[in-house]
Amino acid sequence: MLRGTVINIVLAGLLLIVFFFGCNVGQYRMSIGKVFETLFGGGDESSRLALFEYRLPRLCLAILVGLGMGMSGVVMQDLLHNDLASPGTLGVSAGSGLLVTVYVALLQTNNSSAILLPVLALLGGLGSAGLIFLLGTSRKKRLQPTRLIMTGVAMSSAYGAVGTFMMLLLDDSQLEFLQRWQAGELWGVRWDYIVVFAIWILLFGFMTYRGGRTLNVINVGYDIARGLGVNVGRQFIYLSLCAVALSSASVAFGGNFFFLGLIGPHIARRLVGTDARVLLPASGIVAGIIVLLADMLVQGWTFLANIPTGIVISVLSVPYFLYLLMKA
Amino acid sequence: MREKLRRRERKLYNGTKFVICMSVGCGLLLIFMIGFMYFGAEKISFADLWNGLFHFDEGNFNHVVVRDMRLPRLLADIMVGVSLSVAGAVMQGNTKNPMADSGIMGISSGSIFAVVFMMIFLPDASRLERIGYSCLGAGISTMMIYLVAFIGKKGITPERMVLSGMAISTLFSSITSGIVLKEGLTSEMLKYTAGSSANAIWMDVSVSAPFFLAGFALALMISRSLTVMNLGDDVSKGLGANTAIIKLSSTLVVLVLSAIAVIIIGPVGYVGLMVPHIVRHFVGTDYRLVLPSCAVLGALFVVVVDLIARIMIAPLEFPVGILITMIGVPFFIFVSRRQRGDAFGG
Amino acid sequence: MKKHGVIFLLVLCVAFMSFLGACKTEDKKENYETVPILEDVRPEEEKMNTFTDLNGNEVTYNMNTRRIVALSGAGDLVAFGIRPLAVSGSTTTSGYESFFKGVDLLDYNTPFNAEEILSYKPELILVYQNMEQDNIDKLTKIAPVIPLYRESFDFEVRLGYIGEIFGLEENAETLIEYAEQVKEAQLAKIEGMGIKDKTVSIFYYAQGVSIPPTDSWYFNKIIYDYLGMKRLPIAEEFLENADNPFTPISNESLRNYEGDIVIYADLSAAGLEPEIPEILQTNPGWKTLTAVRENRVGVIDATLYTEKDVLYLQAQYDGIIKAFEKATAK
């Protein structure tokens, strides 16, 4: 526990360093001195604009998306006792994505209010999680995490097919918006969005964190948890709701970062161990660092101009995932 | 003794069902094949249909429609139907996962990647090159999926197959959409993923036919071993089956047949999931019965759906892949709900 | 074994990344410098002006500024003699190098990277007509933003508007006149070829043969409105249904859509010589067209017609006339 806390503090420090590094990456060139000067209230108008209107919100959004996905991944993996569970593999984020696609296709618009998108994504995610539970479990038998995941993978491909069909109805600009969004792009770079998002993440992050002890017990085994007096069914639903809420908001503002919710917890677990109370923040922070780095690549390297951040994350994390799979 | 008798009875019963299934399937297939040739955007008389097939006159437009448009498309549809459903059945046996399907498992992601690659770098590629590259793409992605699932202590398990398929297809589709977004090809890409056999020509049919026949024959050859293998690795080893060779050849079957389907019709899923399910419901799990029935019913399914796609909004074409998906998704949900008890070896 | 696997995967991943970045197409070299060469005659000193833009918003800006970033209308602006600091959109520079001397192309164009625009320290940002208000607000923080007509086909409106923004009405007059002259010259050519009242069918190929929808492709406007060619009634009918442009025509019925002149629009020429791809040449429906059998299908490079800027007008007409010549050859 103590070790975990220390590592968490170190990780947070690392996040801060990457964050400061991120402040220096972008198409508007500023010296490091100028960035610091601007950060602490000085600087000219242009550098203030670049930093406070474009760079900082982007970086904050990246961290928030990482936090949401990372924590959500931990909850799902602990609840299902399976290292391969995540919002991506369980099809929860694909479900969120589908509902947003349907909304854009039916209303023929790509302007969305700050509240509507996360709510839609949440509904989609909840619906999808419910459907996967309905299809992947049976009353007669015990919960089989593997089956849930396989159902999730298959369901996300079904969502993808339905999404493709909806997209055929769209015109080119909406199509492009949706494609970029589905590939995972940080698009909600506006302070008002970020405030909504941050409150959401803080609220559900806190609620999840409160369930940390329960999560530890459930992770040991359903029966043991029951023996220790935990109302497994109720806690399961409560924690799943939190996880879906966290991932949905991230999907709504940051698009579909498929592997993030899987890689974050994995790396974090290697660092701090399995105690959910230290694992939750650590995983969020690690995922945040990943998104930050990927976004810095896209923003700073014109070679990758116009490529959504999510694609960079996928291409970078698939090899790691495959490595995990080969090792497992 | 009694148990043995009952099993034998059931075997006989399945055999009868198989005969019924095959004869009804073949009959319906024949009827719909004639329907496929007769109906279409242009009206054609039976005399033209007959003459177009047997007394071809190049100057007669109706004959051209019959011989160069409808017939190759019909054959292509049949090949696609057989390939997808046999590949699906073999894959399900091979990986012991009743939900395996070339679309879901991500085999087509490699060929989509190849197609996009060609759109950008080789826009002048000939038809033959196109076929070659999309086969290559499908082949590479299949290899990677199996390789990843194979390396490791546990070897191939259904779960690892699904996950490695998912990872590889995410990798390919990420890169694909990266290129597509960078080059502004979104709508062309979408049209390709919709899937259609409308533009199949004789060359497509004749190029793929030998591979198709070889793949199908190989599938039939290993059908007995597949059945044995499904009883469990220990049992099959006890019976003297060489699991490694069977696994390798069944992978080859899946690869060849899915690649054929992809080059003819594009990335179409769910046929390989639906047809074997229905077939197993009728004839049981003996692959010697399952595979031929899958072939007939798969061909029937694709021919019927493509017939609908052709005449639904004639003289325009409806993308058949979308129609299949629209049938496939609800079916899939229905099946997974019914399967709850016994899927995934649970 | 394990280590090798990891290294292999890493190499693979790096290869894919560089592959993504390397996707760039090359342009062909050709010159269309018949456009009148105009001077930017604005004085250097700052002159603030308040202008009501096409959305009815009032914008106050320095109308003599040289510090312009244009997300749209690059071809119009350089024809005016104005050299923006940077431009984006589907800007064609090859063949027009002298017009784009000192003009940068923005790297990020989906739709823009605010920091990249800021790094040019612009005093005026010109954007496309339908940009969302959100994005306009974002850019307004950098500099005044004026949307330009992008969808309008009318040069008097398009160019007159730009002339008004910069007080370059005379240049606008010259360019409008030039556009009119080019059109007259082409009409005379059409007259000379004796194809004035012929019907023209334009096809494109994307998983099947179809007719390109009116709005997205400028060649439709040029052929059917400026040059006054006719469409087949059956093609009109096809285009009236909004869902159709995504749907291919059945190969069996394709010949019913064939007019006197058949044009193939190559969507993926991307600067290369446009041509009919093999996949279409072997298409059984395509082969039933009379024009195909007589080898008189005109081919145009559709990517040339995405922008309606006056700079490209001559090239666009030339492409069409060339296709007509091929299509009417005996």
Short mmCIF file of N, CA and C in Angstrom, two decimals, chain A residues 82 84 88-89 131 133-139 141 144 146-151 153-155 157-159 161-162 164-165 167-169 172 175-176 179-180 183 258-259 262 302-308 310-311 314-315 318-319 321-322 324-328, chain B residues 97 99 103-104 144 147-149 151-154 158-160 162-168 170-171 173-182 184 186-187 189-191 193-194 270 318-319 322 325-326 329 332-334 336-337 339-346:
data_model
loop_
_atom_site.label_atom_id
_atom_site.label_comp_id
_atom_site.label_asym_id
_atom_site.label_seq_id
_atom_site.Cartn_x
_atom_site.Cartn_y
_atom_site.Cartn_z
N ASN A 82 -10.49 -10.81 -15.22
CA ASN A 82 -9.87 -11.13 -16.50
C ASN A 82 -9.07 -9.94 -16.99
N LEU A 84 -8.09 -9.20 -19.80
CA LEU A 84 -8.35 -8.74 -21.15
C LEU A 84 -9.65 -7.96 -21.27
N GLY A 88 -13.01 -1.25 -24.50
CA GLY A 88 -12.87 -1.59 -25.91
C GLY A 88 -13.25 -3.03 -26.20
N THR A 89 -12.63 -3.97 -25.48
CA THR A 89 -12.87 -5.38 -25.77
C THR A 89 -14.28 -5.81 -25.39
N LEU A 131 -26.73 -5.30 -22.87
CA LEU A 131 -26.95 -6.31 -23.91
C LEU A 131 -25.91 -7.42 -23.80
N PHE A 133 -24.28 -8.32 -21.17
CA PHE A 133 -24.57 -9.14 -20.00
C PHE A 133 -25.71 -10.10 -20.27
N LEU A 134 -26.72 -9.57 -20.96
CA LEU A 134 -27.89 -10.38 -21.27
C LEU A 134 -27.49 -11.56 -22.15
N LEU A 135 -26.61 -11.29 -23.12
CA LEU A 135 -26.24 -12.34 -24.07
C LEU A 135 -25.12 -13.23 -23.54
N GLY A 136 -24.27 -12.67 -22.71
CA GLY A 136 -23.08 -13.41 -22.32
C GLY A 136 -23.21 -14.17 -21.01
N THR A 137 -24.32 -14.00 -20.32
CA THR A 137 -24.47 -14.72 -19.06
C THR A 137 -25.76 -15.53 -19.08
N SER A 138 -25.86 -16.45 -18.18
CA SER A 138 -27.14 -17.15 -18.08
C SER A 138 -27.47 -17.31 -16.61
N ARG A 139 -28.76 -17.41 -16.33
CA ARG A 139 -29.18 -17.47 -14.94
C ARG A 139 -28.75 -18.79 -14.31
N LYS A 141 -26.14 -20.61 -15.00
CA LYS A 141 -24.72 -20.86 -14.80
C LYS A 141 -24.03 -19.67 -14.18
N GLN A 144 -19.29 -16.17 -16.63
CA GLN A 144 -18.05 -16.58 -17.29
C GLN A 144 -17.43 -15.40 -18.01
N THR A 146 -14.77 -14.91 -19.75
CA THR A 146 -14.30 -15.12 -21.11
C THR A 146 -15.44 -14.99 -22.10
N ARG A 147 -16.57 -15.58 -21.73
CA ARG A 147 -17.71 -15.53 -22.64
C ARG A 147 -18.20 -14.11 -22.82
N LEU A 148 -18.18 -13.36 -21.72
CA LEU A 148 -18.59 -11.97 -21.82
C LEU A 148 -17.70 -11.21 -22.80
N ILE A 149 -16.40 -11.46 -22.69
CA ILE A 149 -15.47 -10.74 -23.56
C ILE A 149 -15.68 -11.14 -25.02
N MET A 150 -15.87 -12.44 -25.24
CA MET A 150 -16.05 -12.87 -26.63
C MET A 150 -17.34 -12.32 -27.20
N THR A 151 -18.38 -12.30 -26.36
CA THR A 151 -19.61 -11.68 -26.83
C THR A 151 -19.37 -10.21 -27.14
N VAL A 153 -16.57 -8.70 -28.07
CA VAL A 153 -15.83 -8.53 -29.32
C VAL A 153 -16.76 -8.70 -30.52
N ALA A 154 -17.59 -9.76 -30.45
CA ALA A 154 -18.50 -10.00 -31.57
C ALA A 154 -19.52 -8.88 -31.68
N MET A 155 -20.02 -8.41 -30.54
CA MET A 155 -21.00 -7.34 -30.58
C MET A 155 -20.38 -6.07 -31.16
N SER A 157 -18.20 -5.85 -33.37
CA SER A 157 -18.15 -5.94 -34.83
C SER A 157 -19.54 -5.75 -35.43
N ALA A 158 -20.56 -6.21 -34.70
CA ALA A 158 -21.93 -5.98 -35.17
C ALA A 158 -22.26 -4.49 -35.14
N TYR A 159 -21.85 -3.81 -34.07
CA TYR A 159 -22.09 -2.36 -34.01
C TYR A 159 -21.40 -1.68 -35.17
N ALA A 161 -20.76 -2.86 -38.08
CA ALA A 161 -21.49 -3.09 -39.33
C ALA A 161 -22.70 -2.18 -39.41
N VAL A 162 -23.43 -2.06 -38.32
CA VAL A 162 -24.60 -1.19 -38.32
C VAL A 162 -24.16 0.26 -38.54
N THR A 164 -21.53 1.28 -40.19
CA THR A 164 -21.20 1.46 -41.60
C THR A 164 -22.46 1.72 -42.42
N PHE A 165 -23.48 0.96 -42.11
CA PHE A 165 -24.74 1.13 -42.84
C PHE A 165 -25.28 2.55 -42.63
N MET A 167 -23.62 5.14 -41.92
CA MET A 167 -22.73 6.13 -42.52
C MET A 167 -22.97 6.30 -44.01
N LEU A 168 -23.51 5.25 -44.65
CA LEU A 168 -23.77 5.37 -46.09
C LEU A 168 -24.80 6.46 -46.35
N LEU A 169 -25.55 6.85 -45.32
CA LEU A 169 -26.58 7.86 -45.50
C LEU A 169 -26.03 9.28 -45.33
N ASP A 172 -20.39 14.00 -47.15
CA ASP A 172 -18.96 13.81 -46.95
C ASP A 172 -18.41 14.45 -45.67
N LEU A 175 -19.44 12.50 -42.69
CA LEU A 175 -18.75 11.23 -42.77
C LEU A 175 -17.34 11.36 -42.22
N GLU A 176 -16.70 12.44 -42.63
CA GLU A 176 -15.33 12.64 -42.19
C GLU A 176 -15.29 12.86 -40.68
N GLN A 179 -15.82 9.50 -39.00
CA GLN A 179 -14.69 8.60 -39.16
C GLN A 179 -13.55 9.00 -38.24
N ARG A 180 -13.32 10.29 -38.19
CA ARG A 180 -12.23 10.76 -37.34
C ARG A 180 -12.57 10.49 -35.89
N ALA A 183 -12.18 6.91 -35.07
CA ALA A 183 -10.78 6.51 -34.99
C ALA A 183 -10.16 7.03 -33.70
N PHE A 258 -9.38 2.53 -28.56
CA PHE A 258 -9.74 1.12 -28.35
C PHE A 258 -8.92 0.44 -27.26
N PHE A 259 -7.59 0.53 -27.34
CA PHE A 259 -6.77 -0.28 -26.45
C PHE A 259 -6.40 0.39 -25.14
N LEU A 262 -7.18 -1.02 -21.82
CA LEU A 262 -6.59 -2.33 -21.58
C LEU A 262 -5.11 -2.20 -21.21
N THR A 302 4.74 17.11 -38.02
CA THR A 302 3.83 17.34 -39.14
C THR A 302 3.73 16.11 -40.04
N PHE A 303 4.68 15.22 -39.88
CA PHE A 303 4.65 13.93 -40.57
C PHE A 303 3.33 13.19 -40.29
N LEU A 304 2.82 13.33 -39.06
CA LEU A 304 1.59 12.65 -38.68
C LEU A 304 0.40 13.60 -38.72
N ALA A 305 0.55 14.74 -39.41
CA ALA A 305 -0.55 15.70 -39.46
C ALA A 305 -1.81 15.03 -39.99
N ASN A 306 -2.94 15.43 -39.47
CA ASN A 306 -4.26 14.96 -39.92
C ASN A 306 -4.56 13.52 -39.54
N ILE A 307 -3.72 12.88 -38.76
CA ILE A 307 -4.03 11.52 -38.33
C ILE A 307 -4.58 11.58 -36.91
N PRO A 308 -5.77 11.00 -36.68
CA PRO A 308 -6.36 11.06 -35.34
C PRO A 308 -5.46 10.41 -34.29
N GLY A 310 -6.14 8.62 -31.81
CA GLY A 310 -6.50 7.24 -31.49
C GLY A 310 -5.75 6.24 -32.36
N ILE A 311 -5.50 6.61 -33.61
CA ILE A 311 -4.80 5.70 -34.51
C ILE A 311 -3.36 5.54 -34.05
N SER A 314 -3.44 3.24 -31.12
CA SER A 314 -3.66 1.84 -31.52
C SER A 314 -2.39 1.24 -32.10
N VAL A 315 -1.80 1.95 -33.05
CA VAL A 315 -0.63 1.40 -33.73
C VAL A 315 0.50 1.17 -32.72
N VAL A 318 -1.02 -1.89 -30.05
CA VAL A 318 -1.30 -3.25 -30.52
C VAL A 318 -0.11 -4.18 -30.32
N PRO A 319 1.10 -3.75 -30.71
CA PRO A 319 2.24 -4.65 -30.47
C PRO A 319 2.37 -5.06 -29.00
N PHE A 321 -0.02 -5.22 -26.83
CA PHE A 321 -1.13 -6.13 -26.55
C PHE A 321 -0.81 -7.54 -27.07
N LEU A 322 -0.29 -7.59 -28.28
CA LEU A 322 0.06 -8.89 -28.86
C LEU A 322 1.13 -9.57 -28.01
N LEU A 324 1.56 -9.18 -24.84
CA LEU A 324 0.87 -9.70 -23.65
C LEU A 324 0.18 -11.01 -23.97
N LEU A 325 -0.47 -11.01 -25.14
CA LEU A 325 -1.24 -12.19 -25.53
C LEU A 325 -0.33 -13.39 -25.73
N MET A 326 0.84 -13.15 -26.34
CA MET A 326 1.78 -14.25 -26.57
C MET A 326 2.32 -14.76 -25.25
N LYS A 327 2.53 -13.84 -24.34
CA LYS A 327 3.12 -14.22 -23.06
C LYS A 327 2.10 -14.93 -22.18
N ALA A 328 0.86 -14.51 -22.27
CA ALA A 328 -0.17 -14.98 -21.35
C ALA A 328 -0.34 -16.50 -21.39
N ASN B 97 -14.80 -22.52 -31.34
CA ASN B 97 -15.55 -21.34 -30.96
C ASN B 97 -16.74 -21.21 -31.90
N MET B 99 -18.71 -19.01 -32.37
CA MET B 99 -18.96 -17.66 -32.85
C MET B 99 -17.91 -17.21 -33.86
N GLY B 103 -15.37 -12.56 -40.87
CA GLY B 103 -15.53 -11.12 -40.68
C GLY B 103 -15.23 -10.74 -39.25
N ILE B 104 -15.82 -11.46 -38.31
CA ILE B 104 -15.65 -11.13 -36.91
C ILE B 104 -14.20 -11.35 -36.49
N MET B 144 -0.93 -13.75 -39.24
CA MET B 144 -0.60 -13.05 -38.01
C MET B 144 -1.54 -13.47 -36.88
N LEU B 147 -0.59 -16.96 -35.86
CA LEU B 147 0.74 -16.97 -35.27
C LEU B 147 0.70 -16.48 -33.83
N VAL B 148 0.04 -15.34 -33.65
CA VAL B 148 -0.03 -14.76 -32.31
C VAL B 148 -0.77 -15.71 -31.36
N ALA B 149 -1.85 -16.29 -31.89
CA ALA B 149 -2.61 -17.19 -31.03
C ALA B 149 -1.82 -18.46 -30.74
N ILE B 151 1.74 -18.89 -30.73
CA ILE B 151 2.90 -18.72 -29.87
C ILE B 151 2.42 -18.54 -28.44
N GLY B 152 3.09 -19.14 -27.52
CA GLY B 152 2.67 -19.03 -26.13
C GLY B 152 2.47 -20.40 -25.54
N LYS B 153 2.34 -20.44 -24.23
CA LYS B 153 2.32 -21.73 -23.57
C LYS B 153 1.05 -22.51 -23.87
N LYS B 154 -0.09 -21.80 -23.90
CA LYS B 154 -1.36 -22.51 -23.99
C LYS B 154 -1.70 -22.97 -25.40
N PRO B 158 -9.93 -20.87 -28.04
CA PRO B 158 -10.91 -19.99 -28.68
C PRO B 158 -10.72 -18.54 -28.26
N GLU B 159 -10.45 -18.36 -26.98
CA GLU B 159 -10.34 -17.00 -26.46
C GLU B 159 -9.16 -16.26 -27.09
N ARG B 160 -8.03 -16.96 -27.15
CA ARG B 160 -6.84 -16.32 -27.72
C ARG B 160 -7.03 -16.00 -29.19
N VAL B 162 -9.88 -15.23 -30.68
CA VAL B 162 -10.73 -14.06 -30.80
C VAL B 162 -9.93 -12.80 -30.50
N LEU B 163 -9.15 -12.86 -29.43
CA LEU B 163 -8.43 -11.65 -29.02
C LEU B 163 -7.33 -11.30 -30.01
N SER B 164 -6.64 -12.33 -30.52
CA SER B 164 -5.59 -11.97 -31.46
C SER B 164 -6.22 -11.47 -32.76
N GLY B 165 -7.37 -12.06 -33.14
CA GLY B 165 -8.08 -11.55 -34.31
C GLY B 165 -8.46 -10.10 -34.12
N MET B 166 -8.96 -9.82 -32.93
CA MET B 166 -9.39 -8.45 -32.65
C MET B 166 -8.20 -7.49 -32.72
N ALA B 167 -7.08 -7.92 -32.12
CA ALA B 167 -5.92 -7.03 -32.09
C ALA B 167 -5.40 -6.78 -33.49
N ILE B 168 -5.24 -7.86 -34.27
CA ILE B 168 -4.71 -7.70 -35.62
C ILE B 168 -5.65 -6.86 -36.47
N THR B 170 -7.73 -4.65 -35.43
CA THR B 170 -7.66 -3.25 -35.00
C THR B 170 -6.42 -2.59 -35.57
N LEU B 171 -5.31 -3.32 -35.57
CA LEU B 171 -4.08 -2.78 -36.12
C LEU B 171 -4.28 -2.39 -37.59
N SER B 173 -7.09 -2.04 -39.30
CA SER B 173 -8.11 -1.04 -39.61
C SER B 173 -7.68 0.34 -39.13
N SER B 174 -6.85 0.40 -38.08
CA SER B 174 -6.34 1.72 -37.67
C SER B 174 -5.49 2.31 -38.77
N ILE B 175 -4.58 1.49 -39.28
CA ILE B 175 -3.70 2.00 -40.32
C ILE B 175 -4.52 2.37 -41.54
N THR B 176 -5.49 1.49 -41.87
CA THR B 176 -6.34 1.79 -43.02
C THR B 176 -7.04 3.12 -42.84
N SER B 177 -7.65 3.32 -41.67
CA SER B 177 -8.41 4.57 -41.56
C SER B 177 -7.47 5.75 -41.45
N GLY B 178 -6.25 5.52 -40.96
CA GLY B 178 -5.27 6.60 -40.99
C GLY B 178 -5.00 7.06 -42.41
N ILE B 179 -4.74 6.09 -43.29
CA ILE B 179 -4.47 6.44 -44.69
C ILE B 179 -5.69 7.09 -45.33
N VAL B 180 -6.85 6.46 -45.06
CA VAL B 180 -8.07 6.94 -45.69
C VAL B 180 -8.34 8.39 -45.28
N LEU B 181 -8.15 8.69 -44.00
CA LEU B 181 -8.42 10.05 -43.54
C LEU B 181 -7.39 11.03 -44.07
N LYS B 182 -6.16 10.58 -44.15
CA LYS B 182 -5.11 11.46 -44.65
C LYS B 182 -5.30 11.77 -46.13
N GLY B 184 -8.25 11.52 -47.76
CA GLY B 184 -9.61 11.93 -48.10
C GLY B 184 -10.34 10.93 -48.98
N THR B 186 -12.66 8.76 -47.74
CA THR B 186 -13.66 8.13 -46.86
C THR B 186 -14.82 7.51 -47.60
N SER B 187 -15.39 8.24 -48.56
CA SER B 187 -16.62 7.69 -49.14
C SER B 187 -16.33 6.51 -50.07
N MET B 189 -13.97 4.37 -49.66
CA MET B 189 -13.69 3.27 -48.75
C MET B 189 -14.98 2.64 -48.25
N LEU B 190 -15.90 3.50 -47.91
CA LEU B 190 -17.17 3.04 -47.35
C LEU B 190 -17.92 2.21 -48.38
N LYS B 191 -17.83 2.64 -49.67
CA LYS B 191 -18.52 1.89 -50.70
C LYS B 191 -17.90 0.51 -50.85
N THR B 193 -16.39 -1.22 -48.43
CA THR B 193 -16.74 -2.07 -47.29
C THR B 193 -18.20 -2.50 -47.34
N ALA B 194 -19.03 -1.80 -48.12
CA ALA B 194 -20.44 -2.20 -48.22
C ALA B 194 -20.56 -3.59 -48.85
N TYR B 270 -20.80 -12.63 -41.30
CA TYR B 270 -22.04 -13.24 -40.82
C TYR B 270 -22.54 -14.45 -41.59
N PHE B 318 -28.51 -2.55 -54.87
CA PHE B 318 -28.35 -2.38 -53.43
C PHE B 318 -27.13 -3.19 -53.02
N PRO B 319 -26.24 -2.62 -52.18
CA PRO B 319 -25.05 -3.39 -51.81
C PRO B 319 -25.43 -4.65 -51.02
N ILE B 322 -24.48 -5.16 -47.22
CA ILE B 322 -25.28 -4.48 -46.20
C ILE B 322 -26.53 -5.28 -45.91
N THR B 325 -25.59 -8.08 -43.71
CA THR B 325 -25.37 -7.60 -42.34
C THR B 325 -26.70 -7.35 -41.64
N MET B 326 -27.64 -6.77 -42.39
CA MET B 326 -28.93 -6.46 -41.77
C MET B 326 -29.65 -7.72 -41.33
N VAL B 329 -26.95 -9.42 -38.19
CA VAL B 329 -26.83 -8.89 -36.83
C VAL B 329 -27.97 -9.39 -35.92
N PHE B 332 -27.44 -12.99 -35.23
CA PHE B 332 -26.34 -13.18 -34.31
C PHE B 332 -26.79 -12.97 -32.87
N ILE B 333 -27.56 -11.91 -32.64
CA ILE B 333 -28.03 -11.64 -31.27
C ILE B 333 -28.93 -12.78 -30.81
N PHE B 334 -29.80 -13.22 -31.72
CA PHE B 334 -30.71 -14.31 -31.40
C PHE B 334 -29.92 -15.57 -31.02
N SER B 336 -26.74 -15.83 -30.10
CA SER B 336 -25.94 -15.78 -28.88
C SER B 336 -26.84 -15.87 -27.66
N ARG B 337 -28.07 -15.42 -27.79
CA ARG B 337 -28.98 -15.53 -26.65
C ARG B 337 -29.35 -17.01 -26.41
N GLN B 339 -27.60 -19.51 -27.36
CA GLN B 339 -26.39 -20.28 -27.11
C GLN B 339 -25.89 -20.15 -25.69
N ARG B 340 -26.55 -19.28 -24.91
CA ARG B 340 -25.98 -18.91 -23.62
C ARG B 340 -25.46 -20.10 -22.83
N GLY B 341 -26.23 -21.16 -22.86
CA GLY B 341 -25.85 -22.30 -22.04
C GLY B 341 -24.57 -22.99 -22.46
N ASP B 342 -24.40 -23.19 -23.77
CA ASP B 342 -23.34 -24.10 -24.15
C ASP B 342 -22.24 -23.49 -25.01
N ALA B 343 -22.29 -22.19 -25.21
CA ALA B 343 -21.27 -21.61 -26.08
C ALA B 343 -19.92 -21.63 -25.39
N PHE B 344 -18.89 -21.50 -26.17
CA PHE B 344 -17.52 -21.37 -25.68
C PHE B 344 -17.16 -22.47 -24.71
N GLY B 345 -17.64 -23.61 -24.96
CA GLY B 345 -17.28 -24.75 -24.14
C GLY B 345 -17.76 -24.62 -22.71
N GLY B 346 -18.69 -23.69 -22.45
CA GLY B 346 -19.13 -23.48 -21.06
C GLY B 346 -19.93 -24.58 -20.61
#
